Amino acid sequence: KAGVTQTPRYLIKTRGQQVTLSCSPISGHRSVSWYQQTPGQGLQFLFEYFSETQRNKGNFPGRFSGRQFSNSRSEMNVSTLELGDSALYLCASSLGDKGGQETQYFGPGTRLLVL
Amino acid sequence: QKEVEQDPGPLSVPEGAIVSLNCTYSNSAFQYFMWYRQYSRKGPELLMYTYSSGNKEDGRFTAQVDKSSKYISLFIRDSQPSDSATYLCAPISGGYNKLIFGAGTRLAVHP
């Protein structure tokens, strides 16, 4: 079974631009979560989607948004990029049918550099 | 105070050593506890998880949770150079699939 895939793997943007990252979950998984990883803050939860609905959200500004499609693929968008948004963005998928208490499998991440 | 505290290391051990990795947490509502391993420039890989208090063993790895002291441990027996990675503990918060990660402990196993 193929794992979680993320595209693109690397991205360079400038301040003020916006960016869209994509995540394809493991086949059969309906929950997709997004995390930001930085050296200073570590791994932090952004949001989680299940059946095209956001079920949970972390403490990030509204510039960070996401969506999920009917095939469970998910995208996250960051508008008006800031230097501090440079990070590894990871998505994780899980079945989604156990009320959120279940194992999550991570993709390789998208490394975003904001100049 | 962070919800999950983990010593970032680095921890350097010789091949064959027993490694003990630990986390403490503050939220007594946590019930599921995950351990992930992350190699450099890769996404985290699930190692194992435990539910509530107790031990769970999987090959050379043993996960332990003591809810009374809010203490999580991962033991690696007969450590190998291929175990060199960052180890992250992550309880699941009550909300849907929200993992609360520790800072991660960087482990180096030298031959």
mmCIF file of C-alpha atoms in Angstrom:
data_model
loop_
_atom_site.group_PDB
_atom_site.id
_atom_site.type_symbol
_atom_site.label_atom_id
_atom_site.label_comp_id
_atom_site.label_asym_id
_atom_site.label_seq_id
_atom_site.Cartn_x
_atom_site.Cartn_y
_atom_site.Cartn_z
ATOM 1 C CA LYS A 1 0.000 0.000 0.000
ATOM 2 C CA ALA A 2 1.415 3.384 -0.956
ATOM 3 C CA GLY A 3 2.208 5.759 1.876
ATOM 4 C CA VAL A 4 1.248 9.380 2.355
ATOM 5 C CA THR A 5 2.517 11.545 -0.483
ATOM 6 C CA GLN A 6 3.115 15.278 -0.416
ATOM 7 C CA THR A 7 3.818 17.687 -3.226
ATOM 8 C CA PRO A 8 5.883 19.615 -3.854
ATOM 9 C CA ARG A 9 8.787 18.398 -1.735
ATOM 10 C CA TYR A 10 10.611 21.726 -1.799
ATOM 11 C CA LEU A 11 9.408 25.245 -2.344
ATOM 12 C CA ILE A 12 10.971 28.695 -2.268
ATOM 13 C CA LYS A 13 8.730 31.737 -1.986
ATOM 14 C CA THR A 14 9.150 35.400 -1.112
ATOM 15 C CA ARG A 15 7.451 37.359 1.640
ATOM 16 C CA GLY A 16 3.911 38.367 0.839
ATOM 17 C CA GLN A 17 3.277 35.534 -1.607
ATOM 18 C CA GLN A 18 0.897 32.688 -0.985
ATOM 19 C CA VAL A 19 1.509 28.968 -1.267
ATOM 20 C CA THR A 20 -0.573 25.806 -1.640
ATOM 21 C CA LEU A 21 0.682 22.423 -0.486
ATOM 22 C CA SER A 22 -0.908 19.107 -1.362
ATOM 23 C CA CYS A 23 -1.293 15.832 0.510
ATOM 24 C CA SER A 24 -2.609 12.466 -0.680
ATOM 25 C CA PRO A 25 -3.444 10.121 2.206
ATOM 26 C CA ILE A 26 -3.023 6.379 2.366
ATOM 27 C CA SER A 27 -5.764 4.649 0.411
ATOM 28 C CA GLY A 28 -8.821 4.178 2.629
ATOM 29 C CA HIS A 29 -7.779 6.842 5.120
ATOM 30 C CA ARG A 30 -10.298 9.624 5.493
ATOM 31 C CA SER A 31 -8.593 11.832 8.064
ATOM 32 C CA VAL A 32 -5.777 14.192 7.134
ATOM 33 C CA SER A 33 -3.890 16.301 9.668
ATOM 34 C CA TRP A 34 -1.324 18.997 9.004
ATOM 35 C CA TYR A 35 1.674 19.914 11.163
ATOM 36 C CA GLN A 36 4.385 22.543 11.007
ATOM 37 C CA GLN A 37 7.913 21.618 12.103
ATOM 38 C CA THR A 38 10.525 24.257 12.899
ATOM 39 C CA PRO A 39 13.790 24.011 14.867
ATOM 40 C CA GLY A 40 12.515 26.460 17.466
ATOM 41 C CA GLN A 41 8.938 25.272 18.022
ATOM 42 C CA GLY A 42 9.175 21.633 17.014
ATOM 43 C CA LEU A 43 6.121 19.903 15.584
ATOM 44 C CA GLN A 44 2.896 21.839 15.985
ATOM 45 C CA PHE A 45 -0.611 20.839 14.971
ATOM 46 C CA LEU A 46 -2.272 23.021 12.348
ATOM 47 C CA PHE A 47 -5.639 21.357 11.622
ATOM 48 C CA GLU A 48 -7.384 18.094 10.869
ATOM 49 C CA TYR A 49 -9.943 17.237 8.201
ATOM 50 C CA PHE A 50 -12.329 14.329 7.951
ATOM 51 C CA SER A 51 -14.925 13.861 5.221
ATOM 52 C CA GLU A 52 -14.242 17.337 3.844
ATOM 53 C CA THR A 53 -14.891 18.979 7.224
ATOM 54 C CA GLN A 54 -12.392 20.586 9.558
ATOM 55 C CA ARG A 55 -12.767 18.809 12.892
ATOM 56 C CA ASN A 56 -9.936 20.342 14.843
ATOM 57 C CA LYS A 57 -7.702 23.385 14.627
ATOM 58 C CA GLY A 58 -4.460 24.447 16.276
ATOM 59 C CA ASN A 59 -3.329 27.900 17.358
ATOM 60 C CA PHE A 60 -2.231 29.362 14.055
ATOM 61 C CA PRO A 61 -3.351 32.633 12.465
ATOM 62 C CA GLY A 62 -6.060 32.731 9.836
ATOM 63 C CA ARG A 63 -3.416 32.987 7.100
ATOM 64 C CA PHE A 64 -3.179 29.215 7.413
ATOM 65 C CA SER A 65 -6.127 27.417 5.898
ATOM 66 C CA GLY A 66 -6.922 24.044 4.470
ATOM 67 C CA ARG A 67 -9.485 21.968 2.720
ATOM 68 C CA GLN A 68 -10.207 18.375 1.909
ATOM 69 C CA PHE A 69 -11.709 16.938 -1.231
ATOM 70 C CA SER A 70 -14.182 14.103 -1.655
ATOM 71 C CA ASN A 71 -11.329 11.682 -2.458
ATOM 72 C CA SER A 72 -9.727 12.599 0.928
ATOM 73 C CA ARG A 73 -6.842 14.471 -0.672
ATOM 74 C CA SER A 74 -6.088 17.664 1.191
ATOM 75 C CA GLU A 75 -4.483 21.000 0.504
ATOM 76 C CA MET A 76 -3.235 23.655 2.850
ATOM 77 C CA ASN A 77 -2.763 27.263 1.917
ATOM 78 C CA VAL A 78 -0.660 29.952 3.539
ATOM 79 C CA SER A 79 -1.361 33.497 2.440
ATOM 80 C CA THR A 80 0.817 36.577 2.867
ATOM 81 C CA LEU A 81 3.903 34.547 3.666
ATOM 82 C CA GLU A 82 6.237 35.688 6.432
ATOM 83 C CA LEU A 83 9.857 34.728 7.017
ATOM 84 C CA GLY A 84 8.771 32.768 10.087
ATOM 85 C CA ASP A 85 6.635 30.486 7.935
ATOM 86 C CA SER A 86 9.784 28.761 6.707
ATOM 87 C CA ALA A 87 9.347 25.220 7.951
ATOM 88 C CA LEU A 88 8.775 21.604 7.101
ATOM 89 C CA TYR A 89 5.046 21.063 6.590
ATOM 90 C CA LEU A 90 3.941 17.531 7.297
ATOM 91 C CA CYS A 91 0.677 15.850 6.671
ATOM 92 C CA ALA A 92 -0.490 12.694 8.381
ATOM 93 C CA SER A 93 -3.360 10.392 7.551
ATOM 94 C CA SER A 94 -5.440 7.959 9.553
ATOM 95 C CA LEU A 95 -8.643 6.023 9.128
ATOM 96 C CA GLY A 96 -10.589 8.698 10.975
ATOM 97 C CA ASP A 97 -13.312 6.459 12.299
ATOM 98 C CA LYS A 98 -12.221 6.113 15.928
ATOM 99 C CA GLY A 99 -13.100 9.565 17.200
ATOM 100 C CA GLY A 100 -9.611 10.857 16.634
ATOM 101 C CA GLN A 101 -7.797 8.478 18.952
ATOM 102 C CA GLU A 102 -5.871 6.531 16.354
ATOM 103 C CA THR A 103 -2.488 6.066 14.775
ATOM 104 C CA GLN A 104 -1.391 8.577 12.199
ATOM 105 C CA TYR A 105 1.056 8.003 9.372
ATOM 106 C CA PHE A 106 3.180 10.864 8.146
ATOM 107 C CA GLY A 107 4.288 11.864 4.699
ATOM 108 C CA PRO A 108 7.829 13.047 3.872
ATOM 109 C CA GLY A 109 6.863 16.709 4.177
ATOM 110 C CA THR A 110 7.160 19.831 2.071
ATOM 111 C CA ARG A 111 10.103 22.027 2.948
ATOM 112 C CA LEU A 112 9.120 25.693 2.488
ATOM 113 C CA LEU A 113 11.678 28.470 2.466
ATOM 114 C CA VAL A 114 10.426 32.047 2.571
ATOM 115 C CA LEU A 115 12.918 34.706 1.463
ATOM 116 C CA GLN B 1 4.941 25.220 30.762
ATOM 117 C CA LYS B 2 4.719 23.007 27.687
ATOM 118 C CA GLU B 3 2.177 20.188 27.716
ATOM 119 C CA VAL B 4 4.884 17.659 26.836
ATOM 120 C CA GLU B 5 8.479 18.009 27.982
ATOM 121 C CA GLN B 6 11.273 16.011 26.398
ATOM 122 C CA ASP B 7 15.025 16.425 26.744
ATOM 123 C CA PRO B 8 16.352 17.232 23.248
ATOM 124 C CA GLY B 9 19.720 15.600 23.936
ATOM 125 C CA PRO B 10 21.804 14.798 22.016
ATOM 126 C CA LEU B 11 22.269 11.361 23.486
ATOM 127 C CA SER B 12 25.301 9.404 22.313
ATOM 128 C CA VAL B 13 25.653 5.697 23.140
ATOM 129 C CA PRO B 14 27.812 2.801 21.942
ATOM 130 C CA GLU B 15 26.326 0.068 19.791
ATOM 131 C CA GLY B 16 24.605 -2.597 21.895
ATOM 132 C CA ALA B 17 23.689 -0.240 24.741
ATOM 133 C CA ILE B 18 20.236 -0.009 26.286
ATOM 134 C CA VAL B 19 18.740 3.387 25.587
ATOM 135 C CA SER B 20 16.125 5.074 27.737
ATOM 136 C CA LEU B 21 14.150 7.979 26.283
ATOM 137 C CA ASN B 22 11.677 9.863 28.433
ATOM 138 C CA CYS B 23 8.916 12.455 28.399
ATOM 139 C CA THR B 24 6.732 14.050 31.005
ATOM 140 C CA TYR B 25 3.325 15.553 30.360
ATOM 141 C CA SER B 26 0.936 17.774 32.251
ATOM 142 C CA ASN B 27 -2.552 16.886 30.966
ATOM 143 C CA SER B 28 -4.027 13.995 32.903
ATOM 144 C CA ALA B 29 -6.687 13.550 30.187
ATOM 145 C CA PHE B 30 -4.151 12.072 27.740
ATOM 146 C CA GLN B 31 -4.844 8.386 27.147
ATOM 147 C CA TYR B 32 -3.022 7.419 23.951
ATOM 148 C CA PHE B 33 0.726 7.859 23.748
ATOM 149 C CA MET B 34 2.686 7.564 20.524
ATOM 150 C CA TRP B 35 6.392 7.253 19.827
ATOM 151 C CA TYR B 36 7.683 8.397 16.469
ATOM 152 C CA ARG B 37 11.155 8.130 14.988
ATOM 153 C CA GLN B 38 12.355 10.747 12.550
ATOM 154 C CA TYR B 39 15.450 10.407 10.406
ATOM 155 C CA SER B 40 17.106 13.508 9.080
ATOM 156 C CA ARG B 41 15.080 15.188 6.325
ATOM 157 C CA LYS B 42 12.281 12.609 6.541
ATOM 158 C CA GLY B 43 8.776 12.585 8.003
ATOM 159 C CA PRO B 44 8.142 10.981 11.418
ATOM 160 C CA GLU B 45 7.635 7.233 11.348
ATOM 161 C CA LEU B 46 5.321 5.596 13.890
ATOM 162 C CA LEU B 47 7.249 3.221 16.164
ATOM 163 C CA MET B 48 4.593 2.155 18.616
ATOM 164 C CA TYR B 49 1.832 3.404 20.833
ATOM 165 C CA THR B 50 0.326 2.565 24.189
ATOM 166 C CA TYR B 51 -3.052 3.135 25.705
ATOM 167 C CA SER B 52 -3.333 4.312 29.314
ATOM 168 C CA SER B 53 -0.775 2.948 31.786
ATOM 169 C CA GLY B 54 1.379 -0.105 31.290
ATOM 170 C CA ASN B 55 4.029 -1.588 29.051
ATOM 171 C CA LYS B 56 4.089 -2.586 25.412
ATOM 172 C CA GLU B 57 6.908 -4.468 23.741
ATOM 173 C CA ASP B 58 7.742 -4.722 20.050
ATOM 174 C CA GLY B 59 11.017 -6.410 19.220
ATOM 175 C CA ARG B 60 13.863 -4.352 20.680
ATOM 176 C CA PHE B 61 11.505 -1.541 21.683
ATOM 177 C CA THR B 62 9.466 -1.223 24.881
ATOM 178 C CA ALA B 63 7.090 1.653 25.596
ATOM 179 C CA GLN B 64 6.024 2.409 29.129
ATOM 180 C CA VAL B 65 3.412 4.808 30.488
ATOM 181 C CA ASP B 66 2.988 5.733 34.135
ATOM 182 C CA LYS B 67 -0.108 7.896 34.319
ATOM 183 C CA SER B 68 0.207 8.439 38.059
ATOM 184 C CA SER B 69 3.470 10.323 37.543
ATOM 185 C CA LYS B 70 2.663 11.481 33.981
ATOM 186 C CA TYR B 71 5.828 9.851 32.696
ATOM 187 C CA ILE B 72 6.385 8.188 29.308
ATOM 188 C CA SER B 73 9.406 6.058 28.441
ATOM 189 C CA LEU B 74 10.802 4.274 25.415
ATOM 190 C CA PHE B 75 13.530 1.674 25.880
ATOM 191 C CA ILE B 76 15.690 0.404 23.036
ATOM 192 C CA ARG B 77 17.627 -2.796 23.658
ATOM 193 C CA ASP B 78 20.757 -3.787 21.752
ATOM 194 C CA SER B 79 20.878 -0.380 20.060
ATOM 195 C CA GLN B 80 22.181 -0.254 16.489
ATOM 196 C CA PRO B 81 23.734 2.557 14.432
ATOM 197 C CA SER B 82 20.555 2.453 12.314
ATOM 198 C CA ASP B 83 18.630 3.586 15.427
ATOM 199 C CA SER B 84 20.377 6.971 15.181
ATOM 200 C CA ALA B 85 17.487 9.389 14.727
ATOM 201 C CA THR B 86 15.283 11.812 16.618
ATOM 202 C CA TYR B 87 12.669 10.182 18.842
ATOM 203 C CA LEU B 88 9.453 12.048 19.477
ATOM 204 C CA CYS B 89 6.859 11.280 22.107
ATOM 205 C CA ALA B 90 3.346 12.420 21.275
ATOM 206 C CA PRO B 91 0.224 11.975 23.367
ATOM 207 C CA ILE B 92 -3.051 12.504 21.562
ATOM 208 C CA SER B 93 -5.029 15.418 22.881
ATOM 209 C CA GLY B 94 -8.744 14.936 23.431
ATOM 210 C CA GLY B 95 -9.483 16.687 20.152
ATOM 211 C CA TYR B 96 -9.561 14.806 16.898
ATOM 212 C CA ASN B 97 -6.160 13.435 15.965
ATOM 213 C CA LYS B 98 -4.281 16.287 17.580
ATOM 214 C CA LEU B 99 -0.838 14.984 18.476
ATOM 215 C CA ILE B 100 1.061 17.046 21.046
ATOM 216 C CA PHE B 101 4.723 16.494 20.303
ATOM 217 C CA GLY B 102 7.647 16.714 22.638
ATOM 218 C CA ALA B 103 10.771 18.488 21.393
ATOM 219 C CA GLY B 104 12.302 15.180 20.319
ATOM 220 C CA THR B 105 15.491 13.543 21.599
ATOM 221 C CA ARG B 106 18.337 13.204 19.132
ATOM 222 C CA LEU B 107 20.020 9.805 19.532
ATOM 223 C CA ALA B 108 23.366 8.797 18.057
ATOM 224 C CA VAL B 109 24.487 5.157 18.284
ATOM 225 C CA HIS B 110 28.138 4.801 17.388
ATOM 226 C CA PRO B 111 29.800 1.517 16.307
#
